[in-house]
């Protein structure tokens, strides 16, 4: 599939998902992410900030595409994409190494370079995170029954990241497909603070009637972010027309509901299409190594 066709296919898949009832899939995604988030709130608060999340996905994608790729090449790619400055990239990769998520060592073919590979700890966490997008994506039309079968028989991460590499190369990601959502994503906790607001409003039936600000204390505690951080996000959203604030109530505007549904449909489309591309590229069920897992909870 060439880049033009891939972009159109992603847009078409995302658009079809928004025409279906996406809310149940969004709730499942939120619950699955929160299972991991509760175990390591500080780590995920930083990881899910959009630019850092893209660096982590780039490291995994490059690693699965070429196990001998130098770390410097991935850093250069992320710098060119504008995800982080060079100093921030060095610091973030050092953090991932010290925290036990990235194994960095001298490159066997060039002692001036460093090679890397994600650790078992990193891969285990990645499996759960990828599932939090992939499983909900299978709840929404257009359905692909073949993916559930694939998930039971192959290395999920290898298939996913081989497909995701093509989307990453084309730069067909949420910040480009829906740039107006960037204000939600590139902050502590990534999309979770606004998704938590949306999910709680869904479950209380208050999407159209307003949302009690006092619950932000509980939300900020649950997500490991400050109450001030939540209030600042709401204020920014209010200025952009996504919220209507009145004393202790925050009304979620139709524009905000539409933004969240479109953003999540793009996330789900990327997850599903990554798997489809990975499956099309090669049969990896008999390849040695890697994590083998089922695409089930």
PDB file of C-alpha atoms in Angstrom:
ATOM      1  CA  UNK A   1       0.000   0.000   0.000  1.00  0.00           C
ATOM      2  CA  UNK A   2       1.517   3.339  -1.039  1.00  0.00           C
ATOM      3  CA  UNK A   3       1.465   6.384   1.238  1.00  0.00           C
ATOM      4  CA  UNK A   4      -1.477   8.057  -0.469  1.00  0.00           C
ATOM      5  CA  UNK A   5      -3.605   4.922  -0.220  1.00  0.00           C
ATOM      6  CA  UNK A   6      -2.532   4.367   3.386  1.00  0.00           C
ATOM      7  CA  UNK A   7      -3.556   7.879   4.404  1.00  0.00           C
ATOM      8  CA  UNK A   8      -6.936   7.506   2.719  1.00  0.00           C
ATOM      9  CA  UNK A   9      -7.468   4.097   4.318  1.00  0.00           C
ATOM     10  CA  UNK A  10      -6.707   5.474   7.784  1.00  0.00           C
ATOM     11  CA  UNK A  11      -9.111   8.369   7.264  1.00  0.00           C
ATOM     12  CA  UNK A  12     -11.807   6.052   5.927  1.00  0.00           C
ATOM     13  CA  UNK A  13     -11.438   3.607   8.828  1.00  0.00           C
ATOM     14  CA  UNK A  14     -11.515   6.415  11.387  1.00  0.00           C
ATOM     15  CA  UNK A  15     -14.544   8.023   9.745  1.00  0.00           C
ATOM     16  CA  UNK A  16     -16.488   4.756   9.742  1.00  0.00           C
ATOM     17  CA  UNK A  17     -15.695   4.275  13.429  1.00  0.00           C
ATOM     18  CA  UNK A  18     -17.146   7.680  14.322  1.00  0.00           C
ATOM     19  CA  UNK A  19     -20.394   6.705  12.603  1.00  0.00           C
ATOM     20  CA  UNK A  20     -20.687   3.695  14.908  1.00  0.00           C
ATOM     21  CA  UNK A  21     -21.329   3.845  18.668  1.00  0.00           C
ATOM     22  CA  UNK A  22     -17.763   4.499  19.740  1.00  0.00           C
ATOM     23  CA  UNK A  23     -18.487   5.364  23.377  1.00  0.00           C
ATOM     24  CA  UNK A  24     -18.367   1.773  24.692  1.00  0.00           C
ATOM     25  CA  UNK A  25     -14.996   1.295  23.007  1.00  0.00           C
ATOM     26  CA  UNK A  26     -13.738   4.542  24.564  1.00  0.00           C
ATOM     27  CA  UNK A  27     -14.799   3.367  28.024  1.00  0.00           C
ATOM     28  CA  UNK A  28     -13.038   0.027  27.553  1.00  0.00           C
ATOM     29  CA  UNK A  29      -9.867   1.807  26.423  1.00  0.00           C
ATOM     30  CA  UNK A  30      -9.978   4.096  29.441  1.00  0.00           C
ATOM     31  CA  UNK A  31     -10.453   1.194  31.856  1.00  0.00           C
ATOM     32  CA  UNK A  32      -7.621  -0.824  30.292  1.00  0.00           C
ATOM     33  CA  UNK A  33      -5.172   2.084  30.373  1.00  0.00           C
ATOM     34  CA  UNK A  34      -6.102   2.875  33.963  1.00  0.00           C
ATOM     35  CA  UNK A  35      -5.270  -0.696  35.021  1.00  0.00           C
ATOM     36  CA  UNK A  36      -1.651   0.010  34.083  1.00  0.00           C
ATOM     37  CA  UNK A  37      -1.731   3.665  35.140  1.00  0.00           C
ATOM     38  CA  UNK A  38      -2.758   2.846  38.705  1.00  0.00           C
ATOM     39  CA  UNK A  39       0.286   0.604  39.134  1.00  0.00           C
ATOM     40  CA  UNK A  40       2.807   3.257  38.004  1.00  0.00           C
ATOM     41  CA  UNK A  41       1.082   6.659  37.937  1.00  0.00           C
ATOM     42  CA  UNK A  42       4.271   8.747  37.793  1.00  0.00           C
ATOM     43  CA  UNK A  43       5.721   6.699  34.937  1.00  0.00           C
ATOM     44  CA  UNK A  44       2.566   6.737  32.817  1.00  0.00           C
ATOM     45  CA  UNK A  45       1.892  10.398  33.569  1.00  0.00           C
ATOM     46  CA  UNK A  46       5.187  11.156  31.831  1.00  0.00           C
ATOM     47  CA  UNK A  47       5.049   8.439  29.169  1.00  0.00           C
ATOM     48  CA  UNK A  48       1.617   9.417  27.832  1.00  0.00           C
ATOM     49  CA  UNK A  49       2.579  13.027  27.205  1.00  0.00           C
ATOM     50  CA  UNK A  50       2.303  12.993  23.425  1.00  0.00           C
ATOM     51  CA  UNK A  51       5.885  13.844  22.423  1.00  0.00           C
ATOM     52  CA  UNK A  52       7.368  11.366  24.905  1.00  0.00           C
ATOM     53  CA  UNK A  53       4.863   8.740  23.837  1.00  0.00           C
ATOM     54  CA  UNK A  54       5.956   9.198  20.224  1.00  0.00           C
ATOM     55  CA  UNK A  55       9.623   8.800  21.189  1.00  0.00           C
ATOM     56  CA  UNK A  56       8.812   5.539  22.988  1.00  0.00           C
ATOM     57  CA  UNK A  57       6.803   4.252  20.013  1.00  0.00           C
ATOM     58  CA  UNK A  58       9.611   5.259  17.647  1.00  0.00           C
ATOM     59  CA  UNK A  59      12.166   3.319  19.706  1.00  0.00           C
ATOM     60  CA  UNK A  60       9.989   0.214  19.576  1.00  0.00           C
ATOM     61  CA  UNK A  61       9.154   0.624  15.906  1.00  0.00           C
ATOM     62  CA  UNK A  62      12.784   1.044  14.830  1.00  0.00           C
ATOM     63  CA  UNK A  63      13.843  -1.847  17.057  1.00  0.00           C
ATOM     64  CA  UNK A  64      11.385  -4.288  15.507  1.00  0.00           C
ATOM     65  CA  UNK A  65      12.283  -3.133  12.011  1.00  0.00           C
ATOM     66  CA  UNK A  66      16.053  -3.490  12.536  1.00  0.00           C
ATOM     67  CA  UNK A  67      17.527  -4.916  15.745  1.00  0.00           C
ATOM     68  CA  UNK A  68      20.936  -3.380  14.924  1.00  0.00           C
ATOM     69  CA  UNK A  69      19.734   0.182  14.375  1.00  0.00           C
ATOM     70  CA  UNK A  70      21.917   2.666  16.328  1.00  0.00           C
ATOM     71  CA  UNK A  71      20.203   4.633  19.072  1.00  0.00           C
ATOM     72  CA  UNK A  72      21.527   7.828  17.484  1.00  0.00           C
ATOM     73  CA  UNK A  73      19.455   7.168  14.361  1.00  0.00           C
ATOM     74  CA  UNK A  74      16.225   7.000  16.347  1.00  0.00           C
ATOM     75  CA  UNK A  75      17.153  10.138  18.264  1.00  0.00           C
ATOM     76  CA  UNK A  76      17.839  11.949  14.988  1.00  0.00           C
ATOM     77  CA  UNK A  77      14.470  10.842  13.620  1.00  0.00           C
ATOM     78  CA  UNK A  78      12.637  12.064  16.737  1.00  0.00           C
ATOM     79  CA  UNK A  79      14.525  15.365  16.683  1.00  0.00           C
ATOM     80  CA  UNK A  80      13.652  15.930  13.016  1.00  0.00           C
ATOM     81  CA  UNK A  81      10.001  15.225  13.788  1.00  0.00           C
ATOM     82  CA  UNK A  82      10.123  17.864  16.512  1.00  0.00           C
ATOM     83  CA  UNK A  83       9.181  15.522  19.342  1.00  0.00           C
ATOM     84  CA  UNK A  84      11.998  16.698  21.631  1.00  0.00           C
ATOM     85  CA  UNK A  85      15.203  18.701  21.657  1.00  0.00           C
ATOM     86  CA  UNK A  86      18.498  16.810  21.447  1.00  0.00           C
ATOM     87  CA  UNK A  87      19.200  17.348  25.146  1.00  0.00           C
ATOM     88  CA  UNK A  88      15.711  16.203  26.115  1.00  0.00           C
ATOM     89  CA  UNK A  89      16.070  13.097  23.940  1.00  0.00           C
ATOM     90  CA  UNK A  90      19.370  12.237  25.620  1.00  0.00           C
ATOM     91  CA  UNK A  91      17.806  12.710  29.054  1.00  0.00           C
ATOM     92  CA  UNK A  92      14.682  10.718  28.221  1.00  0.00           C
ATOM     93  CA  UNK A  93      16.603   7.766  26.770  1.00  0.00           C
ATOM     94  CA  UNK A  94      18.884   7.804  29.823  1.00  0.00           C
ATOM     95  CA  UNK A  95      15.815   7.731  32.050  1.00  0.00           C
ATOM     96  CA  UNK A  96      14.367   4.757  30.145  1.00  0.00           C
ATOM     97  CA  UNK A  97      17.693   2.950  30.505  1.00  0.00           C
ATOM     98  CA  UNK A  98      18.132   3.678  34.219  1.00  0.00           C
ATOM     99  CA  UNK A  99      14.505   2.738  34.930  1.00  0.00           C
ATOM    100  CA  UNK A 100      15.030  -0.653  33.289  1.00  0.00           C
ATOM    101  CA  UNK A 101      12.987  -0.158  30.120  1.00  0.00           C
ATOM    102  CA  UNK A 102      15.832   0.172  27.623  1.00  0.00           C
ATOM    103  CA  UNK A 103      18.992  -1.935  27.379  1.00  0.00           C
ATOM    104  CA  UNK A 104      21.705   0.308  25.914  1.00  0.00           C
ATOM    105  CA  UNK A 105      25.186  -1.010  25.067  1.00  0.00           C
ATOM    106  CA  UNK A 106      28.082  -0.514  22.650  1.00  0.00           C
ATOM    107  CA  UNK A 107      27.181  -1.264  19.044  1.00  0.00           C
ATOM    108  CA  UNK A 108      28.848  -4.510  17.941  1.00  0.00           C
ATOM    109  CA  UNK A 109      29.728  -3.104  14.501  1.00  0.00           C
ATOM    110  CA  UNK A 110      30.725   0.429  15.510  1.00  0.00           C
ATOM    111  CA  UNK A 111      32.168   1.174  18.938  1.00  0.00           C
ATOM    112  CA  UNK A 112      31.345   4.859  18.506  1.00  0.00           C
ATOM    113  CA  UNK A 113      27.629   4.056  18.434  1.00  0.00           C
ATOM    114  CA  UNK A 114      25.170   2.642  20.947  1.00  0.00           C
ATOM    115  CA  UNK A 115      22.713  -0.117  20.184  1.00  0.00           C
ATOM    116  CA  UNK A 116      19.552  -0.664  22.172  1.00  0.00           C
ATOM    117  CA  UNK A 117      16.707  -3.038  22.725  1.00  0.00           C
ATOM    118  CA  UNK A 118      13.569  -2.824  24.852  1.00  0.00           C
ATOM    119  CA  UNK A 119      13.752  -4.956  27.982  1.00  0.00           C
ATOM    120  CA  UNK A 120      11.267  -7.652  28.967  1.00  0.00           C
ATOM    121  CA  UNK A 121       9.848  -5.153  31.461  1.00  0.00           C
ATOM    122  CA  UNK A 122       9.239  -2.644  28.666  1.00  0.00           C
ATOM    123  CA  UNK A 123       7.722  -5.241  26.343  1.00  0.00           C
ATOM    124  CA  UNK A 124       5.362  -6.523  29.014  1.00  0.00           C
ATOM    125  CA  UNK A 125       4.055  -3.008  29.640  1.00  0.00           C
ATOM    126  CA  UNK A 126       3.832  -2.354  25.909  1.00  0.00           C
ATOM    127  CA  UNK A 127       1.674  -5.434  25.342  1.00  0.00           C
ATOM    128  CA  UNK A 128      -0.896  -4.108  27.805  1.00  0.00           C
ATOM    129  CA  UNK A 129      -0.811  -0.609  26.334  1.00  0.00           C
ATOM    130  CA  UNK A 130      -1.230  -1.811  22.742  1.00  0.00           C
ATOM    131  CA  UNK A 131      -4.122  -4.025  23.805  1.00  0.00           C
ATOM    132  CA  UNK A 132      -5.821  -1.005  25.373  1.00  0.00           C
ATOM    133  CA  UNK A 133      -6.148   0.420  21.848  1.00  0.00           C
ATOM    134  CA  UNK A 134      -6.470  -2.753  19.802  1.00  0.00           C
ATOM    135  CA  UNK A 135      -9.188  -4.501  21.809  1.00  0.00           C
ATOM    136  CA  UNK A 136     -11.586  -1.513  21.734  1.00  0.00           C
ATOM    137  CA  UNK A 137     -10.882  -1.073  18.017  1.00  0.00           C
ATOM    138  CA  UNK A 138     -12.313  -4.542  17.416  1.00  0.00           C
ATOM    139  CA  UNK A 139     -15.636  -3.524  18.984  1.00  0.00           C
ATOM    140  CA  UNK A 140     -16.397  -0.962  16.289  1.00  0.00           C
ATOM    141  CA  UNK A 141     -17.278  -1.373  12.622  1.00  0.00           C
ATOM    142  CA  UNK A 142     -15.743  -1.882  10.147  1.00  0.00           C
ATOM    143  CA  UNK A 143     -15.063  -5.248  11.771  1.00  0.00           C
ATOM    144  CA  UNK A 144     -12.170  -7.499  10.814  1.00  0.00           C
ATOM    145  CA  UNK A 145     -12.713 -10.949  12.283  1.00  0.00           C
ATOM    146  CA  UNK A 146      -9.296 -12.066  11.061  1.00  0.00           C
ATOM    147  CA  UNK A 147      -7.494  -9.854  13.564  1.00  0.00           C
ATOM    148  CA  UNK A 148      -8.823 -11.725  16.589  1.00  0.00           C
ATOM    149  CA  UNK A 149      -7.527 -14.966  15.114  1.00  0.00           C
ATOM    150  CA  UNK A 150      -4.150 -13.426  14.344  1.00  0.00           C
ATOM    151  CA  UNK A 151      -3.823 -12.125  17.869  1.00  0.00           C
ATOM    152  CA  UNK A 152      -4.074 -15.643  19.269  1.00  0.00           C
ATOM    153  CA  UNK A 153      -1.301 -17.132  17.150  1.00  0.00           C
ATOM    154  CA  UNK A 154       1.469 -14.625  16.549  1.00  0.00           C
ATOM    155  CA  UNK A 155       3.845 -12.281  18.293  1.00  0.00           C
ATOM    156  CA  UNK A 156       1.509  -9.338  18.797  1.00  0.00           C
ATOM    157  CA  UNK A 157       4.201  -6.705  19.236  1.00  0.00           C
ATOM    158  CA  UNK A 158       6.250  -7.791  16.234  1.00  0.00           C
ATOM    159  CA  UNK A 159       3.207  -7.708  13.964  1.00  0.00           C
ATOM    160  CA  UNK A 160       1.944  -4.421  15.383  1.00  0.00           C
ATOM    161  CA  UNK A 161       5.201  -2.496  15.139  1.00  0.00           C
ATOM    162  CA  UNK A 162       6.047  -3.785  11.672  1.00  0.00           C
ATOM    163  CA  UNK A 163       2.756  -2.297  10.553  1.00  0.00           C
ATOM    164  CA  UNK A 164       3.017   0.808  12.715  1.00  0.00           C
ATOM    165  CA  UNK A 165       6.444   1.554  11.189  1.00  0.00           C
ATOM    166  CA  UNK A 166       4.715   2.360   7.895  1.00  0.00           C
ATOM    167  CA  UNK A 167       2.278   4.754   9.564  1.00  0.00           C
ATOM    168  CA  UNK A 168       5.139   6.358  11.496  1.00  0.00           C
ATOM    169  CA  UNK A 169       7.198   6.744   8.319  1.00  0.00           C
ATOM    170  CA  UNK A 170       4.293   8.474   6.594  1.00  0.00           C
ATOM    171  CA  UNK A 171       3.720  10.679   9.664  1.00  0.00           C
ATOM    172  CA  UNK A 172       0.039   9.780   9.577  1.00  0.00           C
ATOM    173  CA  UNK A 173      -0.504  10.232  13.304  1.00  0.00           C
ATOM    174  CA  UNK A 174      -3.012  12.039  15.436  1.00  0.00           C
ATOM    175  CA  UNK A 175      -1.120  15.329  15.690  1.00  0.00           C
ATOM    176  CA  UNK A 176      -1.201  15.564  11.879  1.00  0.00           C
ATOM    177  CA  UNK A 177      -4.645  14.068  11.250  1.00  0.00           C
ATOM    178  CA  UNK A 178      -6.330  16.094  14.015  1.00  0.00           C
ATOM    179  CA  UNK A 179      -3.996  18.968  14.994  1.00  0.00           C
ATOM    180  CA  UNK A 180      -6.704  20.697  17.029  1.00  0.00           C
ATOM    181  CA  UNK A 181      -6.437  17.845  19.557  1.00  0.00           C
ATOM    182  CA  UNK A 182      -2.756  18.516  20.324  1.00  0.00           C
ATOM    183  CA  UNK A 183      -3.647  20.739  23.284  1.00  0.00           C
ATOM    184  CA  UNK A 184      -5.223  17.706  24.961  1.00  0.00           C
ATOM    185  CA  UNK A 185      -2.344  15.345  24.271  1.00  0.00           C
ATOM    186  CA  UNK A 186       0.948  17.083  24.921  1.00  0.00           C
ATOM    187  CA  UNK A 187       0.737  17.500  28.669  1.00  0.00           C
ATOM    188  CA  UNK A 188       1.149  15.348  31.781  1.00  0.00           C
ATOM    189  CA  UNK A 189      -1.025  12.266  31.478  1.00  0.00           C
ATOM    190  CA  UNK A 190      -1.476  12.742  27.741  1.00  0.00           C
ATOM    191  CA  UNK A 191      -5.078  12.234  26.697  1.00  0.00           C
ATOM    192  CA  UNK A 192      -6.127  10.639  30.003  1.00  0.00           C
ATOM    193  CA  UNK A 193      -7.207  13.739  31.985  1.00  0.00           C
ATOM    194  CA  UNK A 194      -9.688  14.834  29.323  1.00  0.00           C
ATOM    195  CA  UNK A 195     -10.652  11.227  28.633  1.00  0.00           C
ATOM    196  CA  UNK A 196     -11.326  10.738  32.349  1.00  0.00           C
ATOM    197  CA  UNK A 197     -13.654  13.735  32.286  1.00  0.00           C
ATOM    198  CA  UNK A 198     -15.410  12.355  29.220  1.00  0.00           C
ATOM    199  CA  UNK A 199     -15.638   8.802  30.606  1.00  0.00           C
ATOM    200  CA  UNK A 200     -16.974   9.893  33.978  1.00  0.00           C
ATOM    201  CA  UNK A 201     -19.558  12.099  32.296  1.00  0.00           C
ATOM    202  CA  UNK A 202     -20.601   9.143  30.130  1.00  0.00           C
ATOM    203  CA  UNK A 203     -21.060   6.916  33.146  1.00  0.00           C
ATOM    204  CA  UNK A 204     -22.979   9.463  35.180  1.00  0.00           C
ATOM    205  CA  UNK A 205     -25.193  10.424  32.264  1.00  0.00           C
ATOM    206  CA  UNK A 206     -24.107  14.059  32.559  1.00  0.00           C
ATOM    207  CA  UNK A 207     -22.669  14.662  29.102  1.00  0.00           C
ATOM    208  CA  UNK A 208     -25.261  17.295  28.354  1.00  0.00           C
ATOM    209  CA  UNK A 209     -26.123  18.533  31.847  1.00  0.00           C
ATOM    210  CA  UNK A 210     -22.779  19.589  33.301  1.00  0.00           C
ATOM    211  CA  UNK A 211     -19.998  18.086  35.339  1.00  0.00           C
ATOM    212  CA  UNK A 212     -19.282  18.841  38.999  1.00  0.00           C
ATOM    213  CA  UNK A 213     -15.934  20.561  39.439  1.00  0.00           C
ATOM    214  CA  UNK A 214     -15.454  19.116  42.934  1.00  0.00           C
ATOM    215  CA  UNK A 215     -14.794  15.749  41.289  1.00  0.00           C
ATOM    216  CA  UNK A 216     -11.576  17.173  39.830  1.00  0.00           C
ATOM    217  CA  UNK A 217      -9.937  16.576  43.208  1.00  0.00           C
ATOM    218  CA  UNK A 218     -10.609  12.868  42.816  1.00  0.00           C
ATOM    219  CA  UNK A 219      -9.613  12.931  39.150  1.00  0.00           C
ATOM    220  CA  UNK A 220      -6.324  14.695  39.830  1.00  0.00           C
ATOM    221  CA  UNK A 221      -5.527  12.211  42.597  1.00  0.00           C
ATOM    222  CA  UNK A 222      -6.387   9.243  40.395  1.00  0.00           C
ATOM    223  CA  UNK A 223      -4.212  10.479  37.525  1.00  0.00           C
ATOM    224  CA  UNK A 224      -1.298  11.724  39.593  1.00  0.00           C
ATOM    225  CA  UNK A 225      -1.667  15.302  38.363  1.00  0.00           C
ATOM    226  CA  UNK A 226      -2.403  18.388  40.420  1.00  0.00           C
ATOM    227  CA  UNK A 227      -5.833  19.933  40.796  1.00  0.00           C
ATOM    228  CA  UNK A 228      -4.310  23.122  39.379  1.00  0.00           C
ATOM    229  CA  UNK A 229      -3.224  21.151  36.309  1.00  0.00           C
ATOM    230  CA  UNK A 230      -6.801  19.973  35.758  1.00  0.00           C
ATOM    231  CA  UNK A 231      -8.206  23.468  36.282  1.00  0.00           C
ATOM    232  CA  UNK A 232      -5.688  24.930  33.832  1.00  0.00           C
ATOM    233  CA  UNK A 233      -6.719  22.391  31.191  1.00  0.00           C
ATOM    234  CA  UNK A 234     -10.385  23.211  31.719  1.00  0.00           C
ATOM    235  CA  UNK A 235      -9.659  26.931  31.450  1.00  0.00           C
ATOM    236  CA  UNK A 236      -7.768  26.411  28.198  1.00  0.00           C
ATOM    237  CA  UNK A 237     -10.608  24.285  26.860  1.00  0.00           C
ATOM    238  CA  UNK A 238     -13.123  26.938  27.855  1.00  0.00           C
ATOM    239  CA  UNK A 239     -11.239  29.560  25.854  1.00  0.00           C
ATOM    240  CA  UNK A 240     -11.410  27.258  22.828  1.00  0.00           C
ATOM    241  CA  UNK A 241     -15.138  26.719  23.214  1.00  0.00           C
ATOM    242  CA  UNK A 242     -15.021  23.133  24.478  1.00  0.00           C
ATOM    243  CA  UNK A 243     -16.455  23.869  27.938  1.00  0.00           C
ATOM    244  CA  UNK A 244     -18.991  26.209  29.494  1.00  0.00           C
ATOM    245  CA  UNK A 245     -18.095  26.953  33.102  1.00  0.00           C
ATOM    246  CA  UNK A 246     -20.684  28.211  35.591  1.00  0.00           C
ATOM    247  CA  UNK A 247     -19.636  28.322  39.238  1.00  0.00           C
ATOM    248  CA  UNK A 248     -19.081  24.661  40.192  1.00  0.00           C
ATOM    249  CA  UNK A 249     -20.323  23.136  36.963  1.00  0.00           C
ATOM    250  CA  UNK A 250     -18.520  22.529  33.713  1.00  0.00           C
ATOM    251  CA  UNK A 251     -20.658  21.812  30.688  1.00  0.00           C
ATOM    252  CA  UNK A 252     -19.094  19.660  27.983  1.00  0.00           C
ATOM    253  CA  UNK A 253     -19.913  21.277  24.664  1.00  0.00           C
ATOM    254  CA  UNK A 254     -20.869  19.269  21.558  1.00  0.00           C
ATOM    255  CA  UNK A 255     -17.538  20.407  20.076  1.00  0.00           C
ATOM    256  CA  UNK A 256     -15.637  18.696  22.904  1.00  0.00           C
ATOM    257  CA  UNK A 257     -17.627  15.482  22.556  1.00  0.00           C
ATOM    258  CA  UNK A 258     -16.945  15.479  18.822  1.00  0.00           C
ATOM    259  CA  UNK A 259     -13.241  16.189  19.367  1.00  0.00           C
ATOM    260  CA  UNK A 260     -12.854  13.292  21.809  1.00  0.00           C
ATOM    261  CA  UNK A 261     -14.714  10.857  19.565  1.00  0.00           C
ATOM    262  CA  UNK A 262     -12.683  11.858  16.516  1.00  0.00           C
ATOM    263  CA  UNK A 263      -9.404  11.647  18.436  1.00  0.00           C
ATOM    264  CA  UNK A 264     -10.187   8.190  19.800  1.00  0.00           C
ATOM    265  CA  UNK A 265     -11.392   6.957  16.410  1.00  0.00           C
ATOM    266  CA  UNK A 266      -8.001   7.938  14.953  1.00  0.00           C
ATOM    267  CA  UNK A 267      -6.162   6.148  17.764  1.00  0.00           C
ATOM    268  CA  UNK A 268      -8.272   3.029  17.208  1.00  0.00           C
ATOM    269  CA  UNK A 269      -7.857   3.213  13.422  1.00  0.00           C
ATOM    270  CA  UNK A 270      -4.072   3.451  13.773  1.00  0.00           C
ATOM    271  CA  UNK A 271      -4.057   0.416  16.080  1.00  0.00           C
ATOM    272  CA  UNK A 272      -6.188  -1.689  13.763  1.00  0.00           C
ATOM    273  CA  UNK A 273      -4.451  -0.666  10.538  1.00  0.00           C
ATOM    274  CA  UNK A 274      -1.034  -1.269  12.125  1.00  0.00           C
ATOM    275  CA  UNK A 275      -2.055  -4.855  12.806  1.00  0.00           C
ATOM    276  CA  UNK A 276      -3.461  -5.279   9.310  1.00  0.00           C
ATOM    277  CA  UNK A 277      -0.265  -3.958   7.727  1.00  0.00           C
ATOM    278  CA  UNK A 278       1.889  -6.111   9.982  1.00  0.00           C
ATOM    279  CA  UNK A 279      -0.066  -9.222   9.099  1.00  0.00           C
ATOM    280  CA  UNK A 280       0.118  -8.431   5.392  1.00  0.00           C
ATOM    281  CA  UNK A 281       3.881  -7.894   5.525  1.00  0.00           C
ATOM    282  CA  UNK A 282       4.855 -11.311   6.826  1.00  0.00           C
ATOM    283  CA  UNK A 283       3.755 -14.414   8.653  1.00  0.00           C
ATOM    284  CA  UNK A 284       5.584 -14.297  11.961  1.00  0.00           C
ATOM    285  CA  UNK A 285       3.906 -17.074  13.879  1.00  0.00           C
ATOM    286  CA  UNK A 286       6.936 -19.354  13.591  1.00  0.00           C
ATOM    287  CA  UNK A 287       9.670 -16.782  14.109  1.00  0.00           C
ATOM    288  CA  UNK A 288      11.873 -17.353  17.156  1.00  0.00           C
ATOM    289  CA  UNK A 289      12.112 -14.873  19.996  1.00  0.00           C
ATOM    290  CA  UNK A 290       9.849 -12.047  21.094  1.00  0.00           C
ATOM    291  CA  UNK A 291       6.827 -12.075  23.306  1.00  0.00           C
ATOM    292  CA  UNK A 292       3.963 -14.313  22.376  1.00  0.00           C
ATOM    293  CA  UNK A 293       0.583 -13.349  23.693  1.00  0.00           C
ATOM    294  CA  UNK A 294      -3.084 -13.554  22.912  1.00  0.00           C
ATOM    295  CA  UNK A 295      -5.067 -10.515  21.954  1.00  0.00           C
ATOM    296  CA  UNK A 296      -7.487 -10.996  24.809  1.00  0.00           C
ATOM    297  CA  UNK A 297      -7.828  -9.529  28.257  1.00  0.00           C
TER     298      UNK A 297
END
